[in-house]
PDB file of C-alpha atoms in Angstrom:
ATOM      1  CA  MET A  53    -101.787-197.365 -18.994  1.00  0.00           C
ATOM      2  CA  LYS A  54    -100.072-194.582 -20.880  1.00  0.00           C
ATOM      3  CA  VAL A  55     -99.307-191.067 -19.642  1.00  0.00           C
ATOM      4  CA  LEU A  56     -98.138-188.213 -21.868  1.00  0.00           C
ATOM      5  CA  LEU A  57     -95.856-185.668 -20.139  1.00  0.00           C
ATOM      6  CA  LEU A  58     -95.689-182.285 -21.871  1.00  0.00           C
ATOM      7  CA  LYS A  59     -92.217-181.301 -20.693  1.00  0.00           C
ATOM      8  CA  ASP A  60     -88.539-181.283 -21.637  1.00  0.00           C
ATOM      9  CA  PRO A  61     -86.504-184.357 -20.751  1.00  0.00           C
ATOM     10  CA  LYS A  62     -84.162-183.906 -17.794  1.00  0.00           C
ATOM     11  CA  ASP A  63     -80.486-183.339 -18.696  1.00  0.00           C
ATOM     12  CA  LYS A  64     -79.190-186.356 -20.587  1.00  0.00           C
ATOM     13  CA  ASP A  65     -76.310-186.811 -18.091  1.00  0.00           C
ATOM     14  CA  SER A  66     -78.455-187.295 -15.034  1.00  0.00           C
ATOM     15  CA  GLY A  67     -80.020-190.696 -15.804  1.00  0.00           C
ATOM     16  CA  PRO A  68     -83.695-191.461 -16.433  1.00  0.00           C
ATOM     17  CA  ASP A  69     -86.225-188.669 -16.063  1.00  0.00           C
ATOM     18  CA  PRO A  70     -87.570-188.783 -12.473  1.00  0.00           C
ATOM     19  CA  TYR A  71     -91.186-188.341 -13.650  1.00  0.00           C
ATOM     20  CA  ILE A  72     -90.970-191.359 -15.994  1.00  0.00           C
ATOM     21  CA  LYS A  73     -89.336-193.376 -13.218  1.00  0.00           C
ATOM     22  CA  GLU A  74     -91.914-192.452 -10.567  1.00  0.00           C
ATOM     23  CA  LEU A  75     -94.898-193.086 -12.871  1.00  0.00           C
ATOM     24  CA  GLY A  76     -93.285-196.432 -13.778  1.00  0.00           C
ATOM     25  CA  SER A  77     -93.491-197.445 -10.111  1.00  0.00           C
ATOM     26  CA  TYR A  78     -97.291-197.279 -10.522  1.00  0.00           C
ATOM     27  CA  SER A  79     -97.051-199.356 -13.757  1.00  0.00           C
ATOM     28  CA  LEU A  80     -97.796-196.248 -15.838  1.00  0.00           C
ATOM     29  CA  GLU A  81     -95.890-195.959 -19.114  1.00  0.00           C
ATOM     30  CA  ALA A  82     -94.878-192.311 -19.534  1.00  0.00           C
ATOM     31  CA  THR A  83     -93.545-190.505 -22.617  1.00  0.00           C
ATOM     32  CA  LEU A  84     -92.061-186.988 -22.720  1.00  0.00           C
ATOM     33  CA  ILE A  85     -92.738-184.481 -25.488  1.00  0.00           C
ATOM     34  CA  PRO A  86     -90.850-181.163 -25.303  1.00  0.00           C
ATOM     35  CA  VAL A  87     -93.303-178.273 -25.622  1.00  0.00           C
ATOM     36  CA  LEU A  88     -91.259-175.110 -25.231  1.00  0.00           C
ATOM     37  CA  SER A  89     -88.106-173.591 -26.618  1.00  0.00           C
ATOM     38  CA  PHE A  90     -86.317-170.755 -24.857  1.00  0.00           C
ATOM     39  CA  GLU A  91     -84.314-167.820 -26.081  1.00  0.00           C
ATOM     40  CA  PHE A  92     -82.119-166.082 -23.530  1.00  0.00           C
ATOM     41  CA  THR A  93     -81.977-162.269 -23.518  1.00  0.00           C
ATOM     42  CA  SER A  94     -80.357-159.378 -21.587  1.00  0.00           C
ATOM     43  CA  LEU A  95     -77.501-161.569 -20.324  1.00  0.00           C
ATOM     44  CA  ASP A  96     -75.053-158.649 -20.119  1.00  0.00           C
ATOM     45  CA  SER A  97     -77.552-156.661 -18.097  1.00  0.00           C
ATOM     46  CA  LEU A  98     -78.140-159.699 -15.852  1.00  0.00           C
ATOM     47  CA  PHE A  99     -74.456-160.107 -15.051  1.00  0.00           C
ATOM     48  CA  GLU A 100     -74.069-156.353 -14.516  1.00  0.00           C
ATOM     49  CA  LYS A 101     -76.752-156.552 -11.810  1.00  0.00           C
ATOM     50  CA  LEU A 102     -75.241-159.720 -10.321  1.00  0.00           C
ATOM     51  CA  SER A 103     -71.932-157.810 -10.110  1.00  0.00           C
ATOM     52  CA  HIS A 104     -73.503-155.380  -7.602  1.00  0.00           C
ATOM     53  CA  PRO A 105     -74.904-157.471  -4.731  1.00  0.00           C
ATOM     54  CA  GLU A 106     -74.588-154.390  -2.485  1.00  0.00           C
ATOM     55  CA  CYS A 107     -77.513-152.826  -4.393  1.00  0.00           C
ATOM     56  CA  TYR A 108     -79.960-155.652  -3.581  1.00  0.00           C
ATOM     57  CA  GLY A 109     -81.532-157.358  -0.604  1.00  0.00           C
ATOM     58  CA  GLY A 110     -81.418-160.833  -2.178  1.00  0.00           C
ATOM     59  CA  LEU A 111     -82.486-162.931  -5.170  1.00  0.00           C
ATOM     60  CA  VAL A 112     -85.762-164.535  -6.249  1.00  0.00           C
ATOM     61  CA  PHE A 113     -86.031-167.450  -8.716  1.00  0.00           C
ATOM     62  CA  THR A 114     -89.321-169.049  -9.771  1.00  0.00           C
ATOM     63  CA  SER A 115     -87.975-170.916 -12.815  1.00  0.00           C
ATOM     64  CA  PRO A 116     -85.016-173.162 -13.639  1.00  0.00           C
ATOM     65  CA  ARG A 117     -84.567-171.162 -16.892  1.00  0.00           C
ATOM     66  CA  ALA A 118     -83.531-168.035 -14.967  1.00  0.00           C
ATOM     67  CA  LEU A 119     -80.666-170.054 -13.479  1.00  0.00           C
ATOM     68  CA  GLU A 120     -79.759-171.413 -16.893  1.00  0.00           C
ATOM     69  CA  ALA A 121     -79.342-167.762 -17.937  1.00  0.00           C
ATOM     70  CA  ILE A 122     -76.860-167.237 -15.071  1.00  0.00           C
ATOM     71  CA  LYS A 123     -75.015-170.440 -15.986  1.00  0.00           C
ATOM     72  CA  ILE A 124     -74.603-169.144 -19.568  1.00  0.00           C
ATOM     73  CA  CYS A 125     -73.077-165.939 -18.157  1.00  0.00           C
ATOM     74  CA  LEU A 126     -70.687-167.987 -15.999  1.00  0.00           C
ATOM     75  CA  LYS A 127     -69.310-169.864 -19.028  1.00  0.00           C
ATOM     76  CA  GLU A 128     -67.166-166.781 -19.708  1.00  0.00           C
ATOM     77  CA  LYS A 129     -63.873-167.178 -17.883  1.00  0.00           C
ATOM     78  CA  SER A 130     -63.653-163.620 -16.480  1.00  0.00           C
ATOM     79  CA  LYS A 131     -67.237-163.739 -15.210  1.00  0.00           C
ATOM     80  CA  LYS A 132     -66.750-167.181 -13.688  1.00  0.00           C
ATOM     81  CA  GLU A 133     -63.662-165.937 -11.834  1.00  0.00           C
ATOM     82  CA  ALA A 134     -65.435-162.828 -10.530  1.00  0.00           C
ATOM     83  CA  TRP A 135     -68.329-165.032  -9.362  1.00  0.00           C
ATOM     84  CA  SER A 136     -66.085-167.579  -7.618  1.00  0.00           C
ATOM     85  CA  LYS A 137     -63.727-165.046  -6.018  1.00  0.00           C
ATOM     86  CA  SER A 138     -66.176-162.619  -4.444  1.00  0.00           C
ATOM     87  CA  LEU A 139     -69.672-162.277  -5.891  1.00  0.00           C
ATOM     88  CA  LYS A 140     -70.920-165.695  -4.781  1.00  0.00           C
ATOM     89  CA  GLN A 141     -69.867-165.035  -1.168  1.00  0.00           C
ATOM     90  CA  MET A 142     -71.467-161.558  -1.213  1.00  0.00           C
ATOM     91  CA  TRP A 143     -74.778-162.952  -2.480  1.00  0.00           C
ATOM     92  CA  ASN A 144     -74.657-165.751   0.083  1.00  0.00           C
ATOM     93  CA  ILE A 145     -74.913-163.202   2.907  1.00  0.00           C
ATOM     94  CA  LYS A 146     -78.346-162.404   1.445  1.00  0.00           C
ATOM     95  CA  PRO A 147     -81.344-164.718   0.940  1.00  0.00           C
ATOM     96  CA  THR A 148     -81.965-166.579  -2.343  1.00  0.00           C
ATOM     97  CA  TYR A 149     -85.688-167.378  -2.508  1.00  0.00           C
ATOM     98  CA  VAL A 150     -86.846-170.193  -4.815  1.00  0.00           C
ATOM     99  CA  VAL A 151     -89.934-172.162  -5.865  1.00  0.00           C
ATOM    100  CA  GLY A 152     -89.557-175.955  -6.020  1.00  0.00           C
ATOM    101  CA  LYS A 153     -86.761-178.498  -5.784  1.00  0.00           C
ATOM    102  CA  ALA A 154     -85.625-178.312  -9.432  1.00  0.00           C
ATOM    103  CA  THR A 155     -84.915-174.587  -9.099  1.00  0.00           C
ATOM    104  CA  ALA A 156     -83.341-175.080  -5.659  1.00  0.00           C
ATOM    105  CA  SER A 157     -80.861-177.672  -6.976  1.00  0.00           C
ATOM    106  CA  LEU A 158     -79.757-175.300  -9.781  1.00  0.00           C
ATOM    107  CA  VAL A 159     -79.262-172.534  -7.190  1.00  0.00           C
ATOM    108  CA  GLU A 160     -76.970-174.925  -5.275  1.00  0.00           C
ATOM    109  CA  GLU A 161     -75.058-175.700  -8.491  1.00  0.00           C
ATOM    110  CA  ILE A 162     -74.005-172.032  -8.786  1.00  0.00           C
ATOM    111  CA  GLY A 163     -72.912-172.054  -5.139  1.00  0.00           C
ATOM    112  CA  LEU A 164     -75.852-170.309  -3.458  1.00  0.00           C
ATOM    113  CA  VAL A 165     -78.084-171.518  -0.623  1.00  0.00           C
ATOM    114  CA  PRO A 166     -81.808-171.693  -1.543  1.00  0.00           C
ATOM    115  CA  GLN A 167     -84.608-170.761   0.840  1.00  0.00           C
ATOM    116  CA  GLY A 168     -88.340-171.419   0.566  1.00  0.00           C
ATOM    117  CA  GLU A 169     -88.192-174.289  -1.952  1.00  0.00           C
ATOM    118  CA  LYS A 170     -90.930-176.116  -0.039  1.00  0.00           C
ATOM    119  CA  ALA A 171     -93.309-173.283  -0.987  1.00  0.00           C
ATOM    120  CA  GLY A 172     -94.061-175.150  -4.239  1.00  0.00           C
ATOM    121  CA  ASN A 173     -95.716-172.227  -6.044  1.00  0.00           C
ATOM    122  CA  ALA A 174     -95.372-168.459  -6.480  1.00  0.00           C
ATOM    123  CA  GLU A 175     -98.275-167.589  -4.154  1.00  0.00           C
ATOM    124  CA  LYS A 176     -96.797-169.530  -1.245  1.00  0.00           C
ATOM    125  CA  LEU A 177     -93.284-168.232  -1.943  1.00  0.00           C
ATOM    126  CA  ALA A 178     -94.620-164.648  -1.902  1.00  0.00           C
ATOM    127  CA  GLU A 179     -96.117-165.295   1.555  1.00  0.00           C
ATOM    128  CA  TYR A 180     -92.818-166.793   2.732  1.00  0.00           C
ATOM    129  CA  ILE A 181     -90.848-163.767   1.471  1.00  0.00           C
ATOM    130  CA  CYS A 182     -93.309-161.363   3.136  1.00  0.00           C
ATOM    131  CA  SER A 183     -92.827-163.169   6.453  1.00  0.00           C
ATOM    132  CA  ARG A 184     -89.057-162.589   6.264  1.00  0.00           C
ATOM    133  CA  GLU A 185     -88.523-159.244   4.512  1.00  0.00           C
ATOM    134  CA  LYS A 186     -89.193-155.759   5.863  1.00  0.00           C
ATOM    135  CA  PRO A 187     -91.075-153.175   3.785  1.00  0.00           C
ATOM    136  CA  ASN A 188     -88.994-150.553   1.954  1.00  0.00           C
ATOM    137  CA  SER A 189     -85.736-152.500   2.319  1.00  0.00           C
ATOM    138  CA  SER A 190     -83.314-153.001  -0.622  1.00  0.00           C
ATOM    139  CA  ALA A 191     -84.978-154.483  -3.722  1.00  0.00           C
ATOM    140  CA  LEU A 192     -84.901-158.214  -4.389  1.00  0.00           C
ATOM    141  CA  LEU A 193     -83.526-159.056  -7.854  1.00  0.00           C
ATOM    142  CA  PHE A 194     -85.930-161.281  -9.828  1.00  0.00           C
ATOM    143  CA  PRO A 195     -84.553-162.707 -13.117  1.00  0.00           C
ATOM    144  CA  CYS A 196     -87.598-164.139 -14.895  1.00  0.00           C
ATOM    145  CA  GLY A 197     -89.305-165.039 -18.169  1.00  0.00           C
ATOM    146  CA  ALA A 198     -91.306-162.713 -20.382  1.00  0.00           C
ATOM    147  CA  LEU A 199     -94.467-164.705 -19.538  1.00  0.00           C
ATOM    148  CA  LYS A 200     -94.091-164.523 -15.763  1.00  0.00           C
ATOM    149  CA  ARG A 201     -97.350-164.424 -13.818  1.00  0.00           C
ATOM    150  CA  GLU A 202     -97.961-161.303 -11.752  1.00  0.00           C
ATOM    151  CA  VAL A 203     -98.870-163.117  -8.536  1.00  0.00           C
ATOM    152  CA  LEU A 204     -95.515-162.772  -6.765  1.00  0.00           C
ATOM    153  CA  PRO A 205     -94.750-159.165  -7.866  1.00  0.00           C
ATOM    154  CA  THR A 206     -98.299-158.090  -6.909  1.00  0.00           C
ATOM    155  CA  VAL A 207     -98.206-159.626  -3.413  1.00  0.00           C
ATOM    156  CA  LEU A 208     -94.778-158.118  -2.671  1.00  0.00           C
ATOM    157  CA  ARG A 209     -95.830-154.722  -4.000  1.00  0.00           C
ATOM    158  CA  GLU A 210     -98.919-154.735  -1.759  1.00  0.00           C
ATOM    159  CA  LYS A 211     -96.688-155.401   1.256  1.00  0.00           C
ATOM    160  CA  GLY A 212     -94.220-152.660   0.253  1.00  0.00           C
ATOM    161  CA  ILE A 213     -91.373-155.111  -0.481  1.00  0.00           C
ATOM    162  CA  PRO A 214     -89.412-153.819  -3.504  1.00  0.00           C
ATOM    163  CA  LEU A 215     -88.775-156.266  -6.360  1.00  0.00           C
ATOM    164  CA  GLU A 216     -86.711-155.566  -9.473  1.00  0.00           C
ATOM    165  CA  SER A 217     -87.745-157.868 -12.346  1.00  0.00           C
ATOM    166  CA  LEU A 218     -85.411-158.507 -15.274  1.00  0.00           C
ATOM    167  CA  THR A 219     -86.616-160.562 -18.269  1.00  0.00           C
ATOM    168  CA  VAL A 220     -83.839-163.026 -19.127  1.00  0.00           C
ATOM    169  CA  TYR A 221     -85.680-165.468 -21.403  1.00  0.00           C
ATOM    170  CA  GLN A 222     -88.524-165.581 -23.924  1.00  0.00           C
ATOM    171  CA  THR A 223     -90.735-168.642 -24.324  1.00  0.00           C
ATOM    172  CA  ALA A 224     -91.827-169.985 -27.720  1.00  0.00           C
ATOM    173  CA  GLN A 225     -93.440-173.166 -29.019  1.00  0.00           C
ATOM    174  CA  HIS A 226     -90.966-176.004 -29.652  1.00  0.00           C
ATOM    175  CA  PRO A 227     -90.488-176.254 -33.443  1.00  0.00           C
ATOM    176  CA  ASP A 228     -91.226-180.023 -33.479  1.00  0.00           C
ATOM    177  CA  LEU A 229     -94.252-179.920 -31.171  1.00  0.00           C
ATOM    178  CA  GLN A 230     -97.092-180.583 -33.637  1.00  0.00           C
ATOM    179  CA  GLU A 231     -95.191-183.335 -35.398  1.00  0.00           C
ATOM    180  CA  SER A 232     -94.237-184.987 -32.062  1.00  0.00           C
ATOM    181  CA  LEU A 233     -97.842-184.942 -30.823  1.00  0.00           C
ATOM    182  CA  SER A 234     -99.212-186.340 -34.097  1.00  0.00           C
ATOM    183  CA  SER A 235     -96.679-189.171 -34.190  1.00  0.00           C
ATOM    184  CA  TYR A 236     -97.307-190.030 -30.494  1.00  0.00           C
ATOM    185  CA  PHE A 237    -101.069-190.325 -31.056  1.00  0.00           C
ATOM    186  CA  SER A 238    -100.679-192.332 -34.271  1.00  0.00           C
ATOM    187  CA  GLN A 239     -98.142-194.755 -32.744  1.00  0.00           C
ATOM    188  CA  GLN A 240     -99.267-195.003 -29.089  1.00  0.00           C
ATOM    189  CA  GLY A 241    -102.964-194.187 -29.348  1.00  0.00           C
ATOM    190  CA  ILE A 242    -104.845-191.949 -26.927  1.00  0.00           C
ATOM    191  CA  PRO A 243    -103.179-191.811 -23.477  1.00  0.00           C
ATOM    192  CA  ALA A 244    -105.061-192.386 -20.215  1.00  0.00           C
ATOM    193  CA  SER A 245    -103.702-189.099 -18.897  1.00  0.00           C
ATOM    194  CA  VAL A 246    -101.955-185.980 -20.240  1.00  0.00           C
ATOM    195  CA  VAL A 247     -99.856-183.857 -17.860  1.00  0.00           C
ATOM    196  CA  PHE A 248     -99.365-180.127 -18.390  1.00  0.00           C
ATOM    197  CA  PHE A 249     -96.325-178.501 -16.775  1.00  0.00           C
ATOM    198  CA  SER A 250     -96.979-174.794 -17.447  1.00  0.00           C
ATOM    199  CA  PRO A 251     -99.652-172.350 -18.622  1.00  0.00           C
ATOM    200  CA  SER A 252     -97.585-172.017 -21.851  1.00  0.00           C
ATOM    201  CA  GLY A 253     -97.941-175.774 -22.328  1.00  0.00           C
ATOM    202  CA  VAL A 254    -101.721-175.382 -22.152  1.00  0.00           C
ATOM    203  CA  LYS A 255    -101.603-172.562 -24.688  1.00  0.00           C
ATOM    204  CA  PHE A 256     -99.430-174.471 -27.177  1.00  0.00           C
ATOM    205  CA  CYS A 257    -100.789-178.053 -26.770  1.00  0.00           C
ATOM    206  CA  LEU A 258    -104.381-178.255 -25.625  1.00  0.00           C
ATOM    207  CA  GLN A 259    -106.072-177.633 -28.986  1.00  0.00           C
ATOM    208  CA  HIS A 260    -103.797-180.144 -30.780  1.00  0.00           C
ATOM    209  CA  ILE A 261    -104.568-182.775 -28.126  1.00  0.00           C
ATOM    210  CA  GLN A 262    -108.321-182.125 -28.343  1.00  0.00           C
ATOM    211  CA  LYS A 263    -108.156-182.509 -32.132  1.00  0.00           C
ATOM    212  CA  LEU A 264    -106.070-185.705 -31.989  1.00  0.00           C
ATOM    213  CA  SER A 265    -108.290-187.255 -29.274  1.00  0.00           C
ATOM    214  CA  GLY A 266    -111.550-186.376 -31.034  1.00  0.00           C
ATOM    215  CA  ASP A 267    -114.652-187.826 -29.365  1.00  0.00           C
ATOM    216  CA  LEU A 268    -112.515-189.693 -26.806  1.00  0.00           C
ATOM    217  CA  MET A 269    -111.143-186.460 -25.266  1.00  0.00           C
ATOM    218  CA  ASP A 270    -113.604-186.731 -22.353  1.00  0.00           C
ATOM    219  CA  GLN A 271    -111.969-190.017 -21.312  1.00  0.00           C
ATOM    220  CA  VAL A 272    -108.480-188.476 -21.041  1.00  0.00           C
ATOM    221  CA  LYS A 273    -107.575-187.390 -17.498  1.00  0.00           C
ATOM    222  CA  LEU A 274    -105.902-183.977 -17.660  1.00  0.00           C
ATOM    223  CA  ALA A 275    -103.355-183.361 -14.903  1.00  0.00           C
ATOM    224  CA  ALA A 276    -101.540-180.161 -13.846  1.00  0.00           C
ATOM    225  CA  ILE A 277     -98.171-179.770 -12.115  1.00  0.00           C
ATOM    226  CA  GLY A 278     -99.459-176.862 -10.009  1.00  0.00           C
ATOM    227  CA  PRO A 279    -102.240-174.326  -9.415  1.00  0.00           C
ATOM    228  CA  SER A 280    -101.313-171.822 -12.156  1.00  0.00           C
ATOM    229  CA  THR A 281    -101.318-174.597 -14.791  1.00  0.00           C
ATOM    230  CA  ALA A 282    -104.627-175.958 -13.449  1.00  0.00           C
ATOM    231  CA  GLU A 283    -106.068-172.439 -13.648  1.00  0.00           C
ATOM    232  CA  ALA A 284    -104.922-172.149 -17.300  1.00  0.00           C
ATOM    233  CA  LEU A 285    -106.645-175.465 -18.150  1.00  0.00           C
ATOM    234  CA  ARG A 286    -109.894-174.407 -16.482  1.00  0.00           C
ATOM    235  CA  GLY A 287    -109.607-171.026 -18.240  1.00  0.00           C
ATOM    236  CA  ALA A 288    -109.466-172.942 -21.550  1.00  0.00           C
ATOM    237  CA  GLY A 289    -112.747-174.625 -20.640  1.00  0.00           C
ATOM    238  CA  VAL A 290    -111.591-178.137 -19.721  1.00  0.00           C
ATOM    239  CA  ALA A 291    -111.897-180.155 -16.515  1.00  0.00           C
ATOM    240  CA  VAL A 292    -108.754-180.831 -14.463  1.00  0.00           C
ATOM    241  CA  SER A 293    -108.693-184.382 -13.081  1.00  0.00           C
ATOM    242  CA  CYS A 294    -105.848-183.754 -10.653  1.00  0.00           C
ATOM    243  CA  THR A 295    -103.186-181.267  -9.592  1.00  0.00           C
ATOM    244  CA  ALA A 296     -99.918-182.311  -7.928  1.00  0.00           C
ATOM    245  CA  GLY A 297     -99.834-181.289  -4.250  1.00  0.00           C
ATOM    246  CA  SER A 298     -96.347-179.924  -4.886  1.00  0.00           C
ATOM    247  CA  PRO A 299     -94.299-179.894  -8.122  1.00  0.00           C
ATOM    248  CA  THR A 300     -92.435-183.183  -7.556  1.00  0.00           C
ATOM    249  CA  PRO A 301     -92.478-186.536  -9.412  1.00  0.00           C
ATOM    250  CA  GLN A 302     -93.786-188.294  -6.266  1.00  0.00           C
ATOM    251  CA  GLU A 303     -96.748-185.954  -5.712  1.00  0.00           C
ATOM    252  CA  LEU A 304     -97.659-185.923  -9.412  1.00  0.00           C
ATOM    253  CA  ALA A 305     -97.494-189.716  -9.811  1.00  0.00           C
ATOM    254  CA  ALA A 306     -99.621-190.239  -6.686  1.00  0.00           C
ATOM    255  CA  ALA A 307    -102.232-187.723  -7.918  1.00  0.00           C
ATOM    256  CA  ILE A 308    -102.437-189.355 -11.377  1.00  0.00           C
ATOM    257  CA  HIS A 309    -102.656-192.851  -9.881  1.00  0.00           C
ATOM    258  CA  THR A 310    -105.567-191.717  -7.670  1.00  0.00           C
ATOM    259  CA  ALA A 311    -107.315-189.996 -10.616  1.00  0.00           C
ATOM    260  CA  LEU A 312    -107.007-193.144 -12.763  1.00  0.00           C
ATOM    261  CA  HIS A 313    -107.989-195.521  -9.910  1.00  0.00           C
ATOM    262  CA  PRO A 314    -110.417-193.542  -7.735  1.00  0.00           C
ATOM    263  CA  HIS A 315    -111.522-196.653  -5.825  1.00  0.00           C
ATOM    264  CA  ASN A 316    -108.019-197.880  -5.082  1.00  0.00           C
ATOM    265  CA  CYS A 317    -105.896-195.188  -3.419  1.00  0.00           C
ATOM    266  CA  SER A 318    -102.934-197.313  -2.334  1.00  0.00           C
ATOM    267  CA  GLY A 319     -99.318-196.456  -3.219  1.00  0.00           C
ATOM    268  CA  PRO A 320     -97.059-198.063  -5.815  1.00  0.00           C
ATOM    269  CA  PRO A 321     -97.426-201.873  -6.120  1.00  0.00           C
TER     270      PRO A 321
END
């Protein structure tokens, strides 16, 4: 059975994509199609803020892209030196809150220690932060995308925990998206399941997939990586067959397997 994953491939250097590998263990043949392209912005402003850890109570990351923005800053020799010599240590005295393992591993790559990665989504991370931070303390710095959801900022604001958001990337549709989807459907046929990895993915892909699937759309199991993506699918008027319990290859593959084989809920063969 075929599964279409609407996401970027993992970095070329790090071996096969873990989602393809995990779905393969259930004999599901997965294909990736990149959906989004990103443009980084305000990088000077970002590094200026990172240069003053004394002004903040900690960091919050809900997206791997925000860490990519920091990594771009650190390509400059003088900034890399400043980070290695003192800034990294000063930030490490403070908490770095993250959603999910992918973001946590990028936090570790820049030398910081992530907290809260098991939260799995912004709502749960907001609760975790509220359980650890005092109201009216120093603001947490939150580098984020232009399309960030307001869940986390709203919850923190209600609890009186200051958060300073800085938009460091813009999201757009991948230039090859329509062509990639059309060629997948013409070569591979209609997949058993399509997985959406973000609300933006729903916005940019769902109508194309409905058009390409035609009358067979009702037979395609639509899966979501997390609650905000599932909400976006339902908001677009379609049924969600399954949502990963947490945003990991293992949880997603298990959820898809169960959705495709409702009477046989065992693990990988």
